[in-house]
Protein backbone atom coordinates (compact mmCIF):
# COMPACT_ATOMS: atom_id res chain seq x y z
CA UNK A 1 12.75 -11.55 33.62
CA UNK A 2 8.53 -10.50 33.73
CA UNK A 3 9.25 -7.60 32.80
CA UNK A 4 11.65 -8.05 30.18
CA UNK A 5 8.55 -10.73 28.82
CA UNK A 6 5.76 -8.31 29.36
CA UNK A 7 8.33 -5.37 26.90
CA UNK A 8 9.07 -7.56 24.65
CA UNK A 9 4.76 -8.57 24.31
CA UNK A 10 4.09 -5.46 24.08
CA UNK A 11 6.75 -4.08 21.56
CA UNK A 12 5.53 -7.18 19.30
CA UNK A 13 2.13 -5.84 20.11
CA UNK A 14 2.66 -2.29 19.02
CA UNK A 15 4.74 -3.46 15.95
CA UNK A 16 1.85 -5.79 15.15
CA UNK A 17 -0.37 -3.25 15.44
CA UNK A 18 1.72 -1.01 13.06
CA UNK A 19 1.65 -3.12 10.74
CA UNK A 20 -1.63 -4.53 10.06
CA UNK A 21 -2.76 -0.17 10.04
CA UNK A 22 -0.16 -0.17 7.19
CA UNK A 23 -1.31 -2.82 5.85
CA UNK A 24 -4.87 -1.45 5.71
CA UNK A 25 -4.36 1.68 4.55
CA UNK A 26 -2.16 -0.03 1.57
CA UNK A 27 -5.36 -2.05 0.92
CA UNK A 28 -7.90 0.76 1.07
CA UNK A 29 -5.63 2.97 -1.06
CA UNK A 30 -5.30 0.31 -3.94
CA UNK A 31 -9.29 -0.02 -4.00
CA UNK A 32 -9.13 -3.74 -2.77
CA UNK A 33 -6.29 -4.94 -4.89
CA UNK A 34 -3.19 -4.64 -2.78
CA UNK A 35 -1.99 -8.20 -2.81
CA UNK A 36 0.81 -9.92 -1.57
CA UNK A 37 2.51 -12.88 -3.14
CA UNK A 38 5.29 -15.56 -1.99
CA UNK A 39 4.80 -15.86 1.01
CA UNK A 40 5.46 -12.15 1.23
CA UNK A 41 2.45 -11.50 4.35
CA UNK A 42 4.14 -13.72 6.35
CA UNK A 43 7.86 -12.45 5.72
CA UNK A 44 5.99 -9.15 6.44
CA UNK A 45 4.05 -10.54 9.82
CA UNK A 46 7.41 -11.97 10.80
CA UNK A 47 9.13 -9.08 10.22
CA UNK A 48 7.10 -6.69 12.57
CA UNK A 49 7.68 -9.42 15.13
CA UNK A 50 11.34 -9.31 14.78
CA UNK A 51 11.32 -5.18 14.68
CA UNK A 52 8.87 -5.61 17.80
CA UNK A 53 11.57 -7.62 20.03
CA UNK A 54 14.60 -5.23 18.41
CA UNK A 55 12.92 -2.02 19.70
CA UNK A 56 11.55 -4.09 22.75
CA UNK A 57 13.81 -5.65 24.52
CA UNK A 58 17.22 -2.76 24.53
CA UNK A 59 14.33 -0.68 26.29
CA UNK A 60 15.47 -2.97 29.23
CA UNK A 61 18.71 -0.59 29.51
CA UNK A 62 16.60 1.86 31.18
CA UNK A 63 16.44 0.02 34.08
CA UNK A 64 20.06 0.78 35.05
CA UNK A 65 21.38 3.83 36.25
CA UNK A 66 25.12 2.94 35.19
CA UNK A 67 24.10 5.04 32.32
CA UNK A 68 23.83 8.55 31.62
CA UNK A 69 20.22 8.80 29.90
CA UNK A 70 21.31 10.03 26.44
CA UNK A 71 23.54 6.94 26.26
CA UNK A 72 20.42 4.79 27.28
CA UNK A 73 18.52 6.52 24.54
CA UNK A 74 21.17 5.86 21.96
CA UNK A 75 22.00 2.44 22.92
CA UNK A 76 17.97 1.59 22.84
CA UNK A 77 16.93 3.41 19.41
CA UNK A 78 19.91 2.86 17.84
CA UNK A 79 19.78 -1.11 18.47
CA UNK A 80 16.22 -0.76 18.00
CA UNK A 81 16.27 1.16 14.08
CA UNK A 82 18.99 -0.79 13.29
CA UNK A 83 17.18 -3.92 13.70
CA UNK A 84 14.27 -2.27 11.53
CA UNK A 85 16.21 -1.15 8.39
CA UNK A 86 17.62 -4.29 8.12
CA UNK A 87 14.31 -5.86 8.19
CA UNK A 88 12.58 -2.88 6.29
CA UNK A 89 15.13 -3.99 3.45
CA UNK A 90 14.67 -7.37 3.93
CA UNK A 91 10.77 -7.99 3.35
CA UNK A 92 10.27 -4.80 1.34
CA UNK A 93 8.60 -2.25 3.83
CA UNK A 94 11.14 0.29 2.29
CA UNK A 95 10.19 0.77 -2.15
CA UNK A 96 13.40 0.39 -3.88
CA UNK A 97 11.84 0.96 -6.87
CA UNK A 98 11.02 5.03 -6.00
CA UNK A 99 14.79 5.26 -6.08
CA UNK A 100 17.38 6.65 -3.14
CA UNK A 101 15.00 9.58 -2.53
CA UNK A 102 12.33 7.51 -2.29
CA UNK A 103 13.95 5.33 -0.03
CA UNK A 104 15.29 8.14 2.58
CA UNK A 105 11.40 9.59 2.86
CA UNK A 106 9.95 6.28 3.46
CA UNK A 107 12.84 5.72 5.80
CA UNK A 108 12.44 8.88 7.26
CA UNK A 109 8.37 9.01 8.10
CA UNK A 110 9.04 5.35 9.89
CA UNK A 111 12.13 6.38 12.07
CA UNK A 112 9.77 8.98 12.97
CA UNK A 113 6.95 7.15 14.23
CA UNK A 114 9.74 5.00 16.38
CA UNK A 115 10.53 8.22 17.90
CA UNK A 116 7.09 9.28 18.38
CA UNK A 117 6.65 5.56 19.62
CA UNK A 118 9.24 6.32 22.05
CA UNK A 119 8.19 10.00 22.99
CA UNK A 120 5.09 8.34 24.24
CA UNK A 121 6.23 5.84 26.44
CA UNK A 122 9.22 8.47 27.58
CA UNK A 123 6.08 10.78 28.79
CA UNK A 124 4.53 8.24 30.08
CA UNK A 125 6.79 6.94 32.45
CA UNK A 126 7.51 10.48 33.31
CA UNK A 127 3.97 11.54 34.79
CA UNK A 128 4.45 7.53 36.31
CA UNK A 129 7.03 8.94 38.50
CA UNK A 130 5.81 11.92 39.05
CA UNK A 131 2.43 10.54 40.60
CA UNK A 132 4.62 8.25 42.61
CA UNK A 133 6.82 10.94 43.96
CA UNK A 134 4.18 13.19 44.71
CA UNK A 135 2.44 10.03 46.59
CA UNK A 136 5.54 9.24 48.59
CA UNK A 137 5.96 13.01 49.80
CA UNK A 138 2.57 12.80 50.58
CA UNK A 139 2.80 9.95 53.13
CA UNK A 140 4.22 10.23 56.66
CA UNK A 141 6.82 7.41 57.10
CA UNK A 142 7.44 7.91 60.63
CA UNK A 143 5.60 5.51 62.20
């Protein structure tokens, strides 16, 4: 249960974080004038919370070896982008008004960074247990 907590702060974190470097370059990009109206900041704030705790907490699947790792891939992303087109639709992340092709591109460059979100963590935890396993063969148990 901690560490299904501490995922879940930290997905909301890096979503969060996401967000409000969006959010800046939008502002910086429109000279000042990017503005947001009906409540729509705080549909948008709630939002990356929600996609935060959809990517977040699936990751816990990788803490069972029932599955083969592709399947805990799918079953994480999948859950995870799922949960963030819905809300990309929702509070207007992706531009409906650039059309279908539009659309696909902006949905396209942010399944990407979810990927490269994930790649990230994926290498992470990699050199993780590599250091560990290298520290355990290391040690002499026998005593």
């Amino acid at each position: 249960m901690k560490n299904l907590l501490k995922d879940t702060l930290i997905g909301i974190g890096i979503a969060c974080i996401i967000f409000t470097v969006f959010g800046t370059i939008f502002d910086v990009a429109n000279k000042g004038t990017f503005s947001m109206e009906h409540y729509m900041f705080t549909k948008q704030a709630l939002g990356a919370v929600i996609v935060g705790i959809g990517f977040s907490l699936p990751s816990g699947i990788y803490r069972s070896d029932k599955l083969p790792f592709a399947l805990q891939v799918l079953f994480h992303m999948g859950i995870g982008c799922a949960i963030y087109i819905i809300t990309a639709f929702k509070v207007g992340w992706i531009p409906s008004a650039f059309g279908w092709g539009g659309c696909f591109l902006f949905l396209a460059a942010e399944l990407l960074i979810a990927f490269l979100i994930w790649l990230g963590f994926a290498f992470h935890y990699r050199k993780l247990a590599q250091s560990m396993n290298e520290k355990i063969q290391g040690k002499d148990f026998s005593h």
